[in-house]
Amino acid sequence: MDALELYDDHARERLVPEPPKRVDAPVRTPFERDRARVVHAASSRRLAAKTQVVGPQSDDFVRNRLTHSLEVAQVARDLSRALGSHPDIAETAALAHDLGHPPFGHNGERVLADLAVECGGFEGNAQTLRLLTRLESKTFDQQGRSVGLNLTRATLDACSKYPWGAEESRDGKFGVYADDRPVFSWMRADVPAAEPPRRCLEAQVMDLADDVAYSVHDVEDGVVADRVDLTRLDSEAVWATLREWYPSDLAEVTDDELEDVLADLRAVGSWPHAPYDGSRASLAALKNLTSDLIGRFCGAVQHATHAAGPGPFVRYEADLVVPRRTGLEMLVLKGVAAHYVMQAEDRLAVMARQRGLLGELVALLAHRGPDALDRAFADDWHGATDDAGRLRVVVDQVASLTDASAVSRWEALRAPRVASRA
């Protein structure tokens, strides 16, 4: 059976019905159209200038949010095809999964979360839903309200990594703000009740592809940046960092087990036996390692998922199965990147400056109001009915900025205002 036939009219429905394309237009499936809309979205282009781990201006090799998203999309598409679900859905979800991230990556996300408490908080995944269903300009309903890209239900649901609100969250992660509940409820119509709420299979594929990509690629970037030497890892220090960053994931994991997992990774044939030296041969060896690790992780998940049941592996008919050992292998790599890259002293100093800048920027925009906002957000400001609504508009504006435009906007707003001539 063709993968498209596994998705019924309910899965293909859009919030606002759209007329058929003209007869001379290329014939595309609804999910191909969804993918094109995300690719061409303004927020997708902005990802090229947003931090993944280190700033995109710091090195020509390191990944930014866009290159990371493209790599996640490739992993998600391949795994989805292997499972028999529609690859365009998983790929589109992967391309969209970081659209809601603000300037300066997770560092900026934490700042906005603290500053947005009075308007319901901030979370990159909830911001992604807001972009896809409101802030991106593509389709309007009969009342003249933007419905964003007007994606199909199946694709939009696949983009929802955390399908619950802040009040239901146990770890600070959530996927919808209070004023986006109507479209969220439409998206989740007829989803089987469960506690915690279930994610569709395609969202699980997207989430795993994200984990696979950044666990492997953050280490690769660290090696090339001369911050990580895979032949000389201080495992005790890495485990300490890992337990600080991911305590809930390691509640029942001993250091001895982590050492055993690291030994298995070191036994991968392409694991380096000499330090990276910048040569083409060394870079090729590193790329072979990343390829082998991605294949190792995805292959283990594909095998375990097929072994768990007959499928079909679409929507709510099945769940992705991630073997415990595979999860720990990815976690060990995350610990290496966290210890040697994310919490390096020079990196911590940069992050502190970024937090101060974003905090000032939110305050300046809130004080200046609509004359300091882009036109679309100024319109939203005028439509807000209270201070919480206006704060949400300011947060939307800041979250839309790239690293560089956040700095330039901050500098412009801090500059003395020149009085106009009489």
Short mmCIF file of C-alpha atoms in Angstrom, two decimals, residues 28-348:
data_model
loop_
_atom_site.label_atom_id
_atom_site.label_comp_id
_atom_site.label_asym_id
_atom_site.label_seq_id
_atom_site.Cartn_x
_atom_site.Cartn_y
_atom_site.Cartn_z
CA ARG A 28 1.33 17.46 -5.39
CA THR A 29 0.07 15.55 -2.40
CA PRO A 30 -1.22 17.57 0.57
CA PHE A 31 1.90 16.62 2.52
CA GLU A 32 4.22 17.75 -0.28
CA ARG A 33 2.47 21.11 -0.19
CA ASP A 34 2.99 21.28 3.58
CA ARG A 35 6.70 20.66 3.15
CA ALA A 36 6.98 23.40 0.52
CA ARG A 37 5.22 25.89 2.81
CA VAL A 38 7.69 25.28 5.63
CA VAL A 39 10.70 25.42 3.29
CA HIS A 40 9.57 28.81 1.94
CA ALA A 41 8.58 30.29 5.31
CA ALA A 42 10.42 33.40 6.49
CA SER A 43 11.09 31.78 9.86
CA SER A 44 12.93 28.95 8.08
CA ARG A 45 15.32 31.41 6.45
CA ARG A 46 16.02 33.06 9.79
CA LEU A 47 17.30 29.77 11.19
CA ALA A 48 20.50 30.25 9.17
CA ALA A 49 21.49 33.09 11.52
CA LYS A 50 20.44 31.49 14.82
CA THR A 51 22.71 29.67 17.24
CA GLN A 52 22.74 25.88 17.40
CA VAL A 53 25.53 25.37 19.97
CA VAL A 54 27.93 28.21 19.24
CA GLY A 55 27.13 31.34 17.29
CA PRO A 56 26.84 30.95 13.50
CA GLN A 57 29.37 33.75 12.99
CA SER A 58 32.07 32.03 15.05
CA ASP A 59 33.24 29.48 12.49
CA ASP A 60 32.51 28.46 8.90
CA PHE A 61 32.13 24.78 9.85
CA VAL A 62 29.83 24.78 12.89
CA ARG A 63 26.15 24.15 12.46
CA ASN A 64 23.46 26.80 12.77
CA ARG A 65 19.78 26.10 13.38
CA LEU A 66 19.06 25.76 9.66
CA THR A 67 21.82 23.27 8.86
CA HIS A 68 20.89 21.32 11.97
CA SER A 69 17.24 21.25 10.84
CA LEU A 70 18.23 20.02 7.39
CA GLU A 71 20.22 17.18 8.94
CA VAL A 72 17.37 16.27 11.28
CA ALA A 73 15.04 16.26 8.25
CA GLN A 74 17.27 13.82 6.38
CA VAL A 75 17.41 11.43 9.35
CA ALA A 76 13.65 11.70 9.90
CA ARG A 77 12.83 11.11 6.22
CA ASP A 78 15.01 8.00 5.99
CA LEU A 79 13.63 6.49 9.20
CA SER A 80 10.04 7.30 8.25
CA ARG A 81 10.46 5.65 4.85
CA ALA A 82 11.97 2.56 6.49
CA LEU A 83 8.97 2.30 8.82
CA GLY A 84 6.40 2.81 6.06
CA SER A 85 4.93 6.12 7.24
CA HIS A 86 4.76 9.11 4.90
CA PRO A 87 8.28 10.60 4.70
CA ASP A 88 7.06 14.10 3.78
CA ILE A 89 5.23 14.41 7.11
CA ALA A 90 8.23 13.46 9.23
CA GLU A 91 10.57 15.58 7.10
CA THR A 92 8.33 18.64 7.36
CA ALA A 93 8.06 18.23 11.13
CA ALA A 94 11.85 18.03 11.32
CA LEU A 95 12.29 21.13 9.16
CA ALA A 96 9.86 22.98 11.44
CA HIS A 97 10.93 21.65 14.82
CA ASP A 98 13.23 24.57 15.71
CA LEU A 99 11.33 27.43 14.07
CA GLY A 100 10.24 28.74 17.45
CA HIS A 101 13.72 29.01 18.90
CA PRO A 102 14.73 32.60 19.75
CA PRO A 103 18.15 34.22 19.28
CA PHE A 104 21.05 32.51 21.09
CA GLY A 105 19.50 29.05 21.20
CA HIS A 106 18.47 27.46 24.48
CA ASN A 107 20.21 30.26 26.35
CA GLY A 108 17.79 32.76 24.83
CA GLU A 109 14.89 30.40 25.43
CA ARG A 110 15.58 30.38 29.17
CA VAL A 111 15.68 34.19 29.28
CA LEU A 112 12.34 34.57 27.52
CA ALA A 113 10.79 31.86 29.70
CA ASP A 114 11.68 33.89 32.81
CA LEU A 115 10.50 37.18 31.35
CA ALA A 116 7.23 35.86 29.91
CA VAL A 117 5.78 34.38 33.10
CA GLU A 118 3.00 36.98 33.22
CA CYS A 119 1.77 36.08 29.73
CA GLY A 120 1.98 32.29 30.05
CA GLY A 121 5.71 31.65 29.68
CA PHE A 122 7.85 30.86 26.69
CA GLU A 123 8.81 27.51 25.18
CA GLY A 124 10.41 26.99 21.78
CA ASN A 125 8.02 24.19 20.83
CA ALA A 126 4.93 26.20 21.77
CA GLN A 127 6.39 29.08 19.76
CA THR A 128 6.76 26.75 16.77
CA LEU A 129 3.04 25.95 16.90
CA ARG A 130 2.30 29.67 17.15
CA LEU A 131 4.42 30.40 14.09
CA LEU A 132 2.86 27.63 12.01
CA THR A 133 -0.72 28.54 12.95
CA ARG A 134 -0.64 32.32 13.42
CA LEU A 135 2.55 34.33 12.91
CA GLU A 136 3.64 33.10 9.48
CA SER A 137 1.71 34.79 6.67
CA LYS A 138 -0.01 32.47 4.22
CA THR A 139 -3.73 31.94 4.89
CA PHE A 140 -6.53 33.87 6.63
CA ASP A 141 -9.90 32.64 7.84
CA GLN A 142 -13.29 34.19 7.05
CA GLN A 143 -12.95 36.57 10.02
CA GLY A 144 -9.70 37.93 8.63
CA ARG A 145 -7.47 36.21 11.22
CA SER A 146 -4.20 34.64 10.22
CA VAL A 147 -4.04 30.85 10.46
CA GLY A 148 -0.38 30.76 9.50
CA LEU A 149 0.67 28.15 6.95
CA ASN A 150 -2.63 26.26 7.24
CA LEU A 151 -0.91 22.87 7.34
CA THR A 152 -2.77 19.58 7.31
CA ARG A 153 -3.75 18.09 10.64
CA ALA A 154 -1.30 15.18 10.28
CA THR A 155 1.67 17.44 9.55
CA LEU A 156 0.84 19.95 12.26
CA ASP A 157 0.40 17.15 14.81
CA ALA A 158 3.77 15.72 13.77
CA CYS A 159 5.36 19.07 14.66
CA SER A 160 4.06 18.81 18.23
CA LYS A 161 6.88 17.38 20.34
CA TYR A 162 5.09 18.19 23.62
CA PRO A 163 1.31 18.03 23.00
CA TRP A 164 0.24 19.66 26.27
CA GLY A 165 0.14 23.10 27.90
CA ALA A 166 2.32 24.66 30.58
CA GLU A 167 -0.13 23.74 33.32
CA GLU A 168 0.22 20.05 32.41
CA SER A 169 4.02 20.07 32.14
CA ARG A 170 6.20 18.25 34.64
CA ASP A 171 9.59 19.45 33.40
CA GLY A 172 8.97 22.89 31.94
CA LYS A 173 8.48 21.58 28.40
CA PHE A 174 5.15 22.25 26.69
CA GLY A 175 3.77 22.76 23.22
CA VAL A 176 0.91 25.27 23.34
CA TYR A 177 0.15 28.68 24.88
CA ALA A 178 -3.29 29.35 26.32
CA ASP A 179 -4.40 31.63 23.49
CA ASP A 180 -3.42 29.02 20.88
CA ARG A 181 -5.65 26.36 22.45
CA PRO A 182 -8.40 26.54 19.78
CA VAL A 183 -6.15 25.46 16.91
CA PHE A 184 -4.40 22.98 19.20
CA SER A 185 -7.76 21.38 20.01
CA TRP A 186 -8.58 21.18 16.30
CA MET A 187 -5.21 19.56 15.64
CA ARG A 188 -5.70 16.98 18.40
CA ALA A 189 -9.33 16.14 17.53
CA ASP A 190 -10.03 12.41 17.94
CA VAL A 191 -6.56 11.65 19.37
CA PRO A 192 -6.91 8.68 21.76
CA ALA A 193 -6.97 9.80 25.39
CA ALA A 194 -3.85 8.91 27.35
CA GLU A 195 -1.81 10.12 30.32
CA PRO A 196 0.57 11.65 29.51
CA PRO A 197 -0.90 12.67 26.14
CA ARG A 198 0.39 10.56 23.25
CA ARG A 199 2.46 11.90 20.40
CA CYS A 200 1.78 10.62 16.92
CA LEU A 201 4.33 8.23 15.43
CA GLU A 202 5.61 10.92 13.05
CA ALA A 203 6.29 13.32 15.94
CA GLN A 204 8.20 10.55 17.68
CA VAL A 205 10.30 10.06 14.54
CA MET A 206 11.01 13.81 14.40
CA ASP A 207 12.01 13.85 18.08
CA LEU A 208 14.32 10.85 17.71
CA ALA A 209 15.92 12.35 14.57
CA ASP A 210 16.59 15.53 16.56
CA ASP A 211 18.21 13.52 19.36
CA VAL A 212 20.30 11.50 16.92
CA ALA A 213 21.46 14.56 14.99
CA TYR A 214 22.49 16.78 17.85
CA SER A 215 24.01 14.02 19.97
CA VAL A 216 26.34 13.14 17.08
CA HIS A 217 26.83 16.49 15.35
CA ASP A 218 27.47 18.56 18.49
CA VAL A 219 30.37 16.24 19.24
CA GLU A 220 31.59 16.53 15.63
CA ASP A 221 31.50 20.34 15.85
CA GLY A 222 33.36 20.16 19.16
CA VAL A 223 36.09 17.98 17.65
CA VAL A 224 36.62 20.31 14.67
CA ALA A 225 36.64 23.34 17.00
CA ASP A 226 39.46 21.65 18.98
CA ARG A 227 37.33 21.44 22.12
CA VAL A 228 36.80 17.67 22.13
CA ASP A 229 39.48 14.98 21.78
CA LEU A 230 37.71 11.64 21.45
CA THR A 231 40.93 9.80 22.25
CA ARG A 232 41.24 11.49 25.66
CA LEU A 233 37.88 11.82 27.42
CA ASP A 234 37.72 12.54 31.15
CA SER A 235 34.77 10.24 31.73
CA GLU A 236 34.32 11.09 35.44
CA ALA A 237 33.99 14.78 34.58
CA VAL A 238 31.63 13.99 31.69
CA TRP A 239 29.40 11.87 33.95
CA ALA A 240 29.24 14.67 36.51
CA THR A 241 28.14 17.14 33.83
CA LEU A 242 25.69 14.63 32.42
CA ARG A 243 24.03 14.14 35.80
CA GLU A 244 23.75 17.88 36.23
CA TRP A 245 22.19 18.41 32.81
CA TYR A 246 20.00 15.29 32.53
CA PRO A 247 19.22 14.14 36.09
CA SER A 248 15.87 12.50 35.34
CA ASP A 249 17.33 10.44 32.49
CA LEU A 250 20.06 9.06 34.74
CA ALA A 251 18.08 8.34 37.91
CA GLU A 252 18.66 4.58 37.63
CA VAL A 253 21.94 4.59 35.71
CA THR A 254 25.27 3.97 37.45
CA ASP A 255 28.64 5.37 36.42
CA ASP A 256 29.79 1.81 35.73
CA GLU A 257 26.98 1.40 33.18
CA LEU A 258 27.94 4.69 31.54
CA GLU A 259 31.54 3.49 31.31
CA ASP A 260 30.30 0.31 29.66
CA VAL A 261 28.24 2.31 27.16
CA LEU A 262 31.26 4.49 26.35
CA ALA A 263 33.34 1.34 25.82
CA ASP A 264 30.76 0.12 23.28
CA LEU A 265 30.94 3.43 21.43
CA ARG A 266 34.73 3.28 21.39
CA ALA A 267 34.44 -0.19 19.85
CA VAL A 268 32.72 1.26 16.77
CA GLY A 269 35.23 0.63 13.97
CA SER A 270 35.47 4.29 12.93
CA TRP A 271 36.06 5.66 16.45
CA PRO A 272 39.35 7.63 16.22
CA HIS A 273 42.60 6.32 17.66
CA ALA A 274 44.53 9.53 17.01
CA PRO A 275 43.60 13.17 17.74
CA TYR A 276 41.92 15.21 15.00
CA ASP A 277 44.55 17.22 13.12
CA GLY A 278 42.53 19.14 10.53
CA SER A 279 43.74 17.11 7.55
CA ARG A 280 41.35 15.89 4.89
CA ALA A 281 41.99 12.33 6.02
CA SER A 282 41.16 13.25 9.61
CA LEU A 283 37.98 15.07 8.57
CA ALA A 284 36.91 12.13 6.40
CA ALA A 285 37.44 9.77 9.33
CA LEU A 286 35.32 12.02 11.53
CA LYS A 287 32.52 12.14 8.95
CA ASN A 288 32.62 8.34 8.70
CA LEU A 289 32.21 8.14 12.46
CA THR A 290 29.15 10.42 12.45
CA SER A 291 27.63 8.38 9.62
CA ASP A 292 28.27 5.10 11.44
CA LEU A 293 26.77 6.41 14.69
CA ILE A 294 23.62 7.73 12.98
CA GLY A 295 23.19 4.41 11.20
CA ARG A 296 23.76 2.54 14.46
CA PHE A 297 21.12 4.49 16.36
CA CYS A 298 18.48 4.54 13.62
CA GLY A 299 19.02 0.89 12.76
CA ALA A 300 18.51 -0.15 16.37
CA VAL A 301 15.27 1.86 16.61
CA GLN A 302 13.95 0.56 13.29
CA HIS A 303 14.62 -3.05 14.30
CA ALA A 304 13.05 -2.63 17.75
CA THR A 305 9.97 -0.87 16.37
CA HIS A 306 9.32 -3.54 13.75
CA ALA A 307 9.85 -6.24 16.38
CA ALA A 308 7.24 -4.67 18.67
CA GLY A 309 4.29 -5.12 16.31
CA PRO A 310 3.05 -5.40 12.74
CA GLY A 311 2.12 -1.75 12.24
CA PRO A 312 1.08 0.17 10.26
CA PHE A 313 3.58 2.64 11.70
CA VAL A 314 1.53 5.80 11.20
CA ARG A 315 -0.23 8.35 13.41
CA TYR A 316 -1.65 6.56 16.49
CA GLU A 317 -1.50 3.00 15.16
CA ALA A 318 1.93 2.34 16.73
CA ASP A 319 4.75 3.86 18.75
CA LEU A 320 8.45 4.20 18.08
CA VAL A 321 10.60 1.90 20.21
CA VAL A 322 13.99 3.25 21.34
CA PRO A 323 16.10 0.54 23.04
CA ARG A 324 17.38 1.61 26.44
CA ARG A 325 20.99 1.04 25.40
CA THR A 326 20.58 3.20 22.31
CA GLY A 327 19.16 6.01 24.41
CA LEU A 328 22.13 5.81 26.76
CA GLU A 329 24.61 5.88 23.88
CA MET A 330 23.08 9.12 22.60
CA LEU A 331 23.03 10.49 26.15
CA VAL A 332 26.74 9.80 26.59
CA LEU A 333 27.50 11.79 23.45
CA LYS A 334 25.32 14.65 24.72
CA GLY A 335 27.34 14.59 27.93
CA VAL A 336 30.61 14.90 26.00
CA ALA A 337 29.31 17.95 24.12
CA ALA A 338 27.82 19.49 27.27
CA HIS A 339 31.04 19.12 29.25
CA TYR A 340 33.59 20.20 26.67
CA VAL A 341 31.59 22.71 24.62
CA MET A 342 28.49 24.12 26.32
CA GLN A 343 30.03 24.78 29.72
CA ALA A 344 33.52 25.83 28.65
CA GLU A 345 34.52 29.02 30.51
CA ASP A 346 34.66 31.23 27.42
CA ARG A 347 31.25 29.92 26.34
CA LEU A 348 29.72 30.69 29.76
#
